[in-house]
Amino acid sequence: MFVDVILPLALANAYTYHIPTELEGQVEFGMRLIIPFGTKKIYTGIALKIHDTPPEMVEPKDILMVLDSTPAITEKQLDLWKWLASYYQCTLGEIMKAALPSGLKLESETEVSYIEDFEAEHPLKPKEQEALDFLSSQKKPTPLDELGKNIGIKNCLPIVKNLMEMGAVSVEEAVKEKVKPKVEQYLTLAPELADEEKLHAVFDGLAKAQKQLKLLMCYLTESHFLSQSGQVKEITKKELMEKSGCNAAVVKSMLDKKIFVPYEKQVGRTTFNSDLHAETANSLSDVQQSAYNSIVEQFSKKQTVLLHGVTSSGKTEIYIHLIKDVIKTGKQALFLLPEIALTTQITLRLRKVFGSQLCVYHSKFNDAERVEIWQNMLKGEHCQVVLGVRSSVLLPFKDLGLIVVDEEHENSYKQIDPAPRYHARDTAIVLAGLMKAKVLLGSATPSIETYFNAKTGKFGFVELSTRFEGVQLPEIIVADIKEAIRKKEMQLHFTPELVKEMAEAFKNNEQVILFQNRRGYSPYIQCSACGYVPRCKNCDVSLTYHKFSNLLSCHYCGYTYPMMQICPACGNPTIGTRGFGTEKIEDEVNQIFPDVKVARLDLDVAKSRKSFETIISDFENGNTDVLVGTQMISKGLDFERVRVVGILNADSMLSVPDFRANERAYQLMAQVSGRAGRRGKRGVVIIQTSQPEHPIIKQVQANDYQTHYNEQLEERNMFHYPPYFRLTHLYIKGKDMDNVEHAANELAANLRATFAGRVYGPDKPSITRVNNFHIRKIVLKLERGIDLAKAKELTQMSIDRLKASGNYKSIIFYADVDPA
């Protein structure tokens, strides 16, 4: 028997392996298998199809091990994977790699062993001798990276290679399990103490050991040992120590006296508190109820419905009621959010309603936690409502009834790198189709494509045009930066209008949000004498200055360089910062308002789940007065005391060379504005700009989405952009610039022979080199109605022909379908 296996690699096809006789009958679709690949590598693959047809012209290798007793993926998941591979022009292996938590992907690790009877024929080099001495002292094979650490060399492969050739060491690949089950130590009374007389004797014996007596009493109380029911509750050693206030030494004494018996038990890492009971959801207002009824009615006709509701209109409450309806029928619901930052607030809100039925899934959870959620979903345990970000659409749902995509317009739903470069909103719609579920898209500023689909009847459409409890939309004031500079009224990067409103808010014990869509202290530094700007050595970008670390940093490859005082080009001490990022704004707020507490929310400070939660909860609880942030703060956060929102530089959003620049600028400004005045008092938004008459600024000020949509649609139609045309960006990358240029030109010529005027480029993207890879881009614009599958097939054939020619073996080609 043979099995076709998906490997977590960018391979065009599944690989066929032989099933050894002893493993026959153990392999089923969807199970994880340990399989050899190449000369030495070992991977975890997924069983795709079992059959009795040997591969042609290839001697199949044996699978080494079956890891599961039940499938690790479902049939519906595989259907989704196949659609993703076809639509986004990638491989099943790349999707498997993205979908499975890394803890489920066992991988090989090179291990080195000392050969006992080795005798050197000539003196070894110092590092060779050091490596051999270390290996000979080890009782077991040593991983390559561990050997390198011990002899102080990052890459010890050349040394190992020399030792292998001498016959001093052997090398093999060992499979390492990434996630081990979590084990907790529990305590129970020794079995003989079930006898009442013996238990009394123990009490008498502990009369002078008060702490040990206290520990015993605590155990008897917490475990319900003496209750009439006879059901003893299990209690962990850690819990018993916390409840009794006794330390480990007291526990050890009780174990030594054989009063307690320890035992270990596998426990879950994620918190599914069975004692957590769901509360009743809040009642809907008349306006919300009307929208809810419309959505239910639309779902009877359409699979997907757009809820276009202004900020703070109470969309989340409607989502909650729809989810409750779905889980009452025994089906699951998926609640998608664009940012991990949002899960903190929403989790608390959903946990109150859904209790232990809710589970949260995103990349800030560690491997072990994600594996546990994956396995619980396969078993159909706990996860009735899943709250998560983009990757949650790839989970193994059993019976999905509803997907809510909140802030559906957000470009963070689109995966940029690596493959699969999928859009979670579009994937959610396909997943819902496969599982006969419904999709609700929610946004105050829908994407042009989604609104178009709703207005042309492809999606259902429901509107919510008033804020919850009649709260007014914020007053939007446009502050002219040029005019303030001319009058010399600017305070650092703050117009007098913004300073005045902030002072008023602080006086009334209210909070302020400041939006600047650049992190760091300064986007770049420059010598005022000669104009020199430090650039990344690996990428074609200027280095960003971070004051806290006093480093210049590349936001593309991570390269850092110490801040310089002297210009390396002309030698003058005339290096200064240019522009401003969130870190500088934080600094300047403290200069203008020294008594207020300022926090920052961007990728530099919010690197872990805990730091995200701390920053947001501190602001929510009033421990900080000002929150300075990038676009993270624009996405659906709800703060009761925020009255003033400042958009510090609207011009930077309006000058991006992208057909979506105006749409994005409108969305960002409208969404950030929506954080102001969400309870009671009307909020104020100050938009600082040098272009106060810009149409987008005027549309945001008037909250006029319809005019914005109509203008964007007209431009898109004129210049062949979505929703009238489908875009694919083809990227050509390599370390040899001339070779990249030739490959790009040849590919463009081949494509023009097929697609004629629908091919644009090759061009240099705005960043032409990243991590020493030179980049060229070809744009393919295909009108609606064209056979998309055929077009992708022809595109891939052109790429494959170039790869097969041999001239471009080192070149990387990939497609970004429906680029963000």
PDB file of N, CA and C in Angstrom, residues 620-668:
ATOM      1  N   GLU A 620      -7.731  52.026  29.825  1.00  0.00           N
ATOM      2  CA  GLU A 620      -9.156  51.803  30.095  1.00  0.00           C
ATOM      3  C   GLU A 620      -9.494  52.145  31.547  1.00  0.00           C
ATOM      4  N   ASN A 621      -8.564  51.824  32.449  1.00  0.00           N
ATOM      5  CA  ASN A 621      -8.797  52.063  33.882  1.00  0.00           C
ATOM      6  C   ASN A 621      -8.407  53.468  34.325  1.00  0.00           C
ATOM      7  N   GLY A 622      -7.955  54.297  33.377  1.00  0.00           N
ATOM      8  CA  GLY A 622      -7.628  55.683  33.709  1.00  0.00           C
ATOM      9  C   GLY A 622      -6.253  55.876  34.314  1.00  0.00           C
ATOM     10  N   ASN A 623      -5.389  54.855  34.245  1.00  0.00           N
ATOM     11  CA  ASN A 623      -4.027  55.008  34.786  1.00  0.00           C
ATOM     12  C   ASN A 623      -3.146  55.843  33.864  1.00  0.00           C
ATOM     13  N   THR A 624      -3.533  55.981  32.589  1.00  0.00           N
ATOM     14  CA  THR A 624      -2.820  56.872  31.668  1.00  0.00           C
ATOM     15  C   THR A 624      -3.832  57.850  31.060  1.00  0.00           C
ATOM     16  N   ASP A 625      -3.330  59.059  30.752  1.00  0.00           N
ATOM     17  CA  ASP A 625      -4.203  60.117  30.237  1.00  0.00           C
ATOM     18  C   ASP A 625      -4.172  60.216  28.716  1.00  0.00           C
ATOM     19  N   VAL A 626      -3.010  59.878  28.128  1.00  0.00           N
ATOM     20  CA  VAL A 626      -2.834  60.014  26.679  1.00  0.00           C
ATOM     21  C   VAL A 626      -2.320  58.695  26.120  1.00  0.00           C
ATOM     22  N   LEU A 627      -2.950  58.241  25.044  1.00  0.00           N
ATOM     23  CA  LEU A 627      -2.462  57.055  24.337  1.00  0.00           C
ATOM     24  C   LEU A 627      -2.007  57.486  22.952  1.00  0.00           C
ATOM     25  N   VAL A 628      -0.695  57.324  22.701  1.00  0.00           N
ATOM     26  CA  VAL A 628      -0.126  57.650  21.396  1.00  0.00           C
ATOM     27  C   VAL A 628       0.054  56.350  20.642  1.00  0.00           C
ATOM     28  N   GLY A 629      -0.423  56.272  19.392  1.00  0.00           N
ATOM     29  CA  GLY A 629      -0.295  54.986  18.709  1.00  0.00           C
ATOM     30  C   GLY A 629      -0.349  55.076  17.205  1.00  0.00           C
ATOM     31  N   THR A 630       0.001  53.948  16.590  1.00  0.00           N
ATOM     32  CA  THR A 630      -0.096  53.781  15.139  1.00  0.00           C
ATOM     33  C   THR A 630      -1.510  53.292  14.830  1.00  0.00           C
ATOM     34  N   GLN A 631      -1.710  52.684  13.654  1.00  0.00           N
ATOM     35  CA  GLN A 631      -3.070  52.287  13.268  1.00  0.00           C
ATOM     36  C   GLN A 631      -3.686  51.240  14.185  1.00  0.00           C
ATOM     37  N   MET A 632      -2.868  50.655  15.079  1.00  0.00           N
ATOM     38  CA  MET A 632      -3.425  49.725  16.079  1.00  0.00           C
ATOM     39  C   MET A 632      -4.578  50.356  16.860  1.00  0.00           C
ATOM     40  N   ILE A 633      -4.480  51.673  17.128  1.00  0.00           N
ATOM     41  CA  ILE A 633      -5.491  52.315  17.976  1.00  0.00           C
ATOM     42  C   ILE A 633      -6.759  52.665  17.208  1.00  0.00           C
ATOM     43  N   SER A 634      -6.744  52.471  15.880  1.00  0.00           N
ATOM     44  CA  SER A 634      -7.918  52.855  15.076  1.00  0.00           C
ATOM     45  C   SER A 634      -8.965  51.752  15.004  1.00  0.00           C
ATOM     46  N   LYS A 635      -8.614  50.550  15.481  1.00  0.00           N
ATOM     47  CA  LYS A 635      -9.417  49.373  15.134  1.00  0.00           C
ATOM     48  C   LYS A 635     -10.356  48.913  16.234  1.00  0.00           C
ATOM     49  N   GLY A 636     -11.470  49.598  16.368  1.00  0.00           N
ATOM     50  CA  GLY A 636     -12.564  49.077  17.192  1.00  0.00           C
ATOM     51  C   GLY A 636     -12.389  49.119  18.690  1.00  0.00           C
ATOM     52  N   LEU A 637     -11.351  49.801  19.209  1.00  0.00           N
ATOM     53  CA  LEU A 637     -11.204  49.882  20.656  1.00  0.00           C
ATOM     54  C   LEU A 637     -12.266  50.825  21.220  1.00  0.00           C
ATOM     55  N   ASP A 638     -12.737  50.516  22.420  1.00  0.00           N
ATOM     56  CA  ASP A 638     -13.835  51.284  23.015  1.00  0.00           C
ATOM     57  C   ASP A 638     -13.398  51.789  24.386  1.00  0.00           C
ATOM     58  N   PHE A 639     -13.158  53.117  24.484  1.00  0.00           N
ATOM     59  CA  PHE A 639     -12.742  53.710  25.756  1.00  0.00           C
ATOM     60  C   PHE A 639     -13.761  54.770  26.166  1.00  0.00           C
ATOM     61  N   GLU A 640     -14.245  54.645  27.376  1.00  0.00           N
ATOM     62  CA  GLU A 640     -15.368  55.463  27.833  1.00  0.00           C
ATOM     63  C   GLU A 640     -15.022  56.935  27.988  1.00  0.00           C
ATOM     64  N   ARG A 641     -13.795  57.241  28.437  1.00  0.00           N
ATOM     65  CA  ARG A 641     -13.479  58.628  28.822  1.00  0.00           C
ATOM     66  C   ARG A 641     -12.698  59.408  27.761  1.00  0.00           C
ATOM     67  N   VAL A 642     -12.570  58.844  26.560  1.00  0.00           N
ATOM     68  CA  VAL A 642     -11.829  59.566  25.512  1.00  0.00           C
ATOM     69  C   VAL A 642     -12.721  60.648  24.908  1.00  0.00           C
ATOM     70  N   ARG A 643     -12.281  61.901  25.017  1.00  0.00           N
ATOM     71  CA  ARG A 643     -13.052  62.983  24.408  1.00  0.00           C
ATOM     72  C   ARG A 643     -12.337  63.591  23.219  1.00  0.00           C
ATOM     73  N   VAL A 644     -10.991  63.578  23.239  1.00  0.00           N
ATOM     74  CA  VAL A 644     -10.232  64.232  22.169  1.00  0.00           C
ATOM     75  C   VAL A 644      -9.398  63.208  21.423  1.00  0.00           C
ATOM     76  N   VAL A 645      -9.459  63.261  20.089  1.00  0.00           N
ATOM     77  CA  VAL A 645      -8.588  62.452  19.237  1.00  0.00           C
ATOM     78  C   VAL A 645      -7.827  63.405  18.327  1.00  0.00           C
ATOM     79  N   GLY A 646      -6.513  63.240  18.274  1.00  0.00           N
ATOM     80  CA  GLY A 646      -5.688  64.074  17.402  1.00  0.00           C
ATOM     81  C   GLY A 646      -5.040  63.235  16.309  1.00  0.00           C
ATOM     82  N   ILE A 647      -5.274  63.619  15.046  1.00  0.00           N
ATOM     83  CA  ILE A 647      -4.594  62.979  13.907  1.00  0.00           C
ATOM     84  C   ILE A 647      -3.477  63.940  13.519  1.00  0.00           C
ATOM     85  N   LEU A 648      -2.232  63.568  13.810  1.00  0.00           N
ATOM     86  CA  LEU A 648      -1.131  64.530  13.788  1.00  0.00           C
ATOM     87  C   LEU A 648      -0.612  64.875  12.403  1.00  0.00           C
ATOM     88  N   ASN A 649      -0.757  63.957  11.453  1.00  0.00           N
ATOM     89  CA  ASN A 649      -0.227  64.251  10.122  1.00  0.00           C
ATOM     90  C   ASN A 649      -1.038  63.521   9.064  1.00  0.00           C
ATOM     91  N   ALA A 650      -2.182  64.096   8.679  1.00  0.00           N
ATOM     92  CA  ALA A 650      -3.054  63.475   7.677  1.00  0.00           C
ATOM     93  C   ALA A 650      -2.373  63.412   6.315  1.00  0.00           C
ATOM     94  N   ASP A 651      -1.443  64.340   6.050  1.00  0.00           N
ATOM     95  CA  ASP A 651      -0.800  64.413   4.723  1.00  0.00           C
ATOM     96  C   ASP A 651      -0.021  63.148   4.394  1.00  0.00           C
ATOM     97  N   SER A 652       0.592  62.525   5.423  1.00  0.00           N
ATOM     98  CA  SER A 652       1.409  61.330   5.162  1.00  0.00           C
ATOM     99  C   SER A 652       0.552  60.184   4.619  1.00  0.00           C
ATOM    100  N   MET A 653      -0.744  60.179   4.957  1.00  0.00           N
ATOM    101  CA  MET A 653      -1.642  59.124   4.463  1.00  0.00           C
ATOM    102  C   MET A 653      -2.128  59.410   3.047  1.00  0.00           C
ATOM    103  N   LEU A 654      -2.179  60.695   2.699  1.00  0.00           N
ATOM    104  CA  LEU A 654      -2.743  61.084   1.404  1.00  0.00           C
ATOM    105  C   LEU A 654      -1.715  61.069   0.282  1.00  0.00           C
ATOM    106  N   SER A 655      -0.440  60.903   0.626  1.00  0.00           N
ATOM    107  CA  SER A 655       0.612  60.996  -0.403  1.00  0.00           C
ATOM    108  C   SER A 655       1.261  59.655  -0.726  1.00  0.00           C
ATOM    109  N   VAL A 656       0.586  58.553  -0.371  1.00  0.00           N
ATOM    110  CA  VAL A 656       1.135  57.209  -0.648  1.00  0.00           C
ATOM    111  C   VAL A 656       0.876  56.860  -2.117  1.00  0.00           C
ATOM    112  N   PRO A 657       1.902  56.352  -2.847  1.00  0.00           N
ATOM    113  CA  PRO A 657       1.692  56.005  -4.268  1.00  0.00           C
ATOM    114  C   PRO A 657       0.974  54.662  -4.436  1.00  0.00           C
ATOM    115  N   ASP A 658      -0.337  54.658  -4.197  1.00  0.00           N
ATOM    116  CA  ASP A 658      -1.134  53.427  -4.233  1.00  0.00           C
ATOM    117  C   ASP A 658      -2.553  53.803  -4.616  1.00  0.00           C
ATOM    118  N   PHE A 659      -3.190  52.988  -5.451  1.00  0.00           N
ATOM    119  CA  PHE A 659      -4.549  53.323  -5.877  1.00  0.00           C
ATOM    120  C   PHE A 659      -5.544  53.300  -4.716  1.00  0.00           C
ATOM    121  N   ARG A 660      -5.143  52.653  -3.602  1.00  0.00           N
ATOM    122  CA  ARG A 660      -6.033  52.609  -2.433  1.00  0.00           C
ATOM    123  C   ARG A 660      -5.700  53.696  -1.416  1.00  0.00           C
ATOM    124  N   ALA A 661      -4.774  54.613  -1.720  1.00  0.00           N
ATOM    125  CA  ALA A 661      -4.316  55.606  -0.734  1.00  0.00           C
ATOM    126  C   ALA A 661      -5.469  56.433  -0.183  1.00  0.00           C
ATOM    127  N   ASN A 662      -6.340  56.944  -1.047  1.00  0.00           N
ATOM    128  CA  ASN A 662      -7.446  57.784  -0.581  1.00  0.00           C
ATOM    129  C   ASN A 662      -8.455  56.973   0.238  1.00  0.00           C
ATOM    130  N   GLU A 663      -8.722  55.737  -0.214  1.00  0.00           N
ATOM    131  CA  GLU A 663      -9.633  54.871   0.542  1.00  0.00           C
ATOM    132  C   GLU A 663      -9.076  54.605   1.937  1.00  0.00           C
ATOM    133  N   ARG A 664      -7.780  54.263   2.010  1.00  0.00           N
ATOM    134  CA  ARG A 664      -7.144  53.965   3.302  1.00  0.00           C
ATOM    135  C   ARG A 664      -7.136  55.192   4.202  1.00  0.00           C
ATOM    136  N   ALA A 665      -6.819  56.358   3.603  1.00  0.00           N
ATOM    137  CA  ALA A 665      -6.768  57.590   4.395  1.00  0.00           C
ATOM    138  C   ALA A 665      -8.140  57.885   4.999  1.00  0.00           C
ATOM    139  N   TYR A 666      -9.190  57.742   4.187  1.00  0.00           N
ATOM    140  CA  TYR A 666     -10.553  57.974   4.688  1.00  0.00           C
ATOM    141  C   TYR A 666     -10.869  56.998   5.827  1.00  0.00           C
ATOM    142  N   GLN A 667     -10.578  55.715   5.590  1.00  0.00           N
ATOM    143  CA  GLN A 667     -10.888  54.694   6.598  1.00  0.00           C
ATOM    144  C   GLN A 667     -10.154  54.955   7.910  1.00  0.00           C
ATOM    145  N   LEU A 668      -8.853  55.232   7.810  1.00  0.00           N
ATOM    146  CA  LEU A 668      -8.058  55.445   9.023  1.00  0.00           C
ATOM    147  C   LEU A 668      -8.552  56.653   9.801  1.00  0.00           C
TER     148      LEU A 668
END
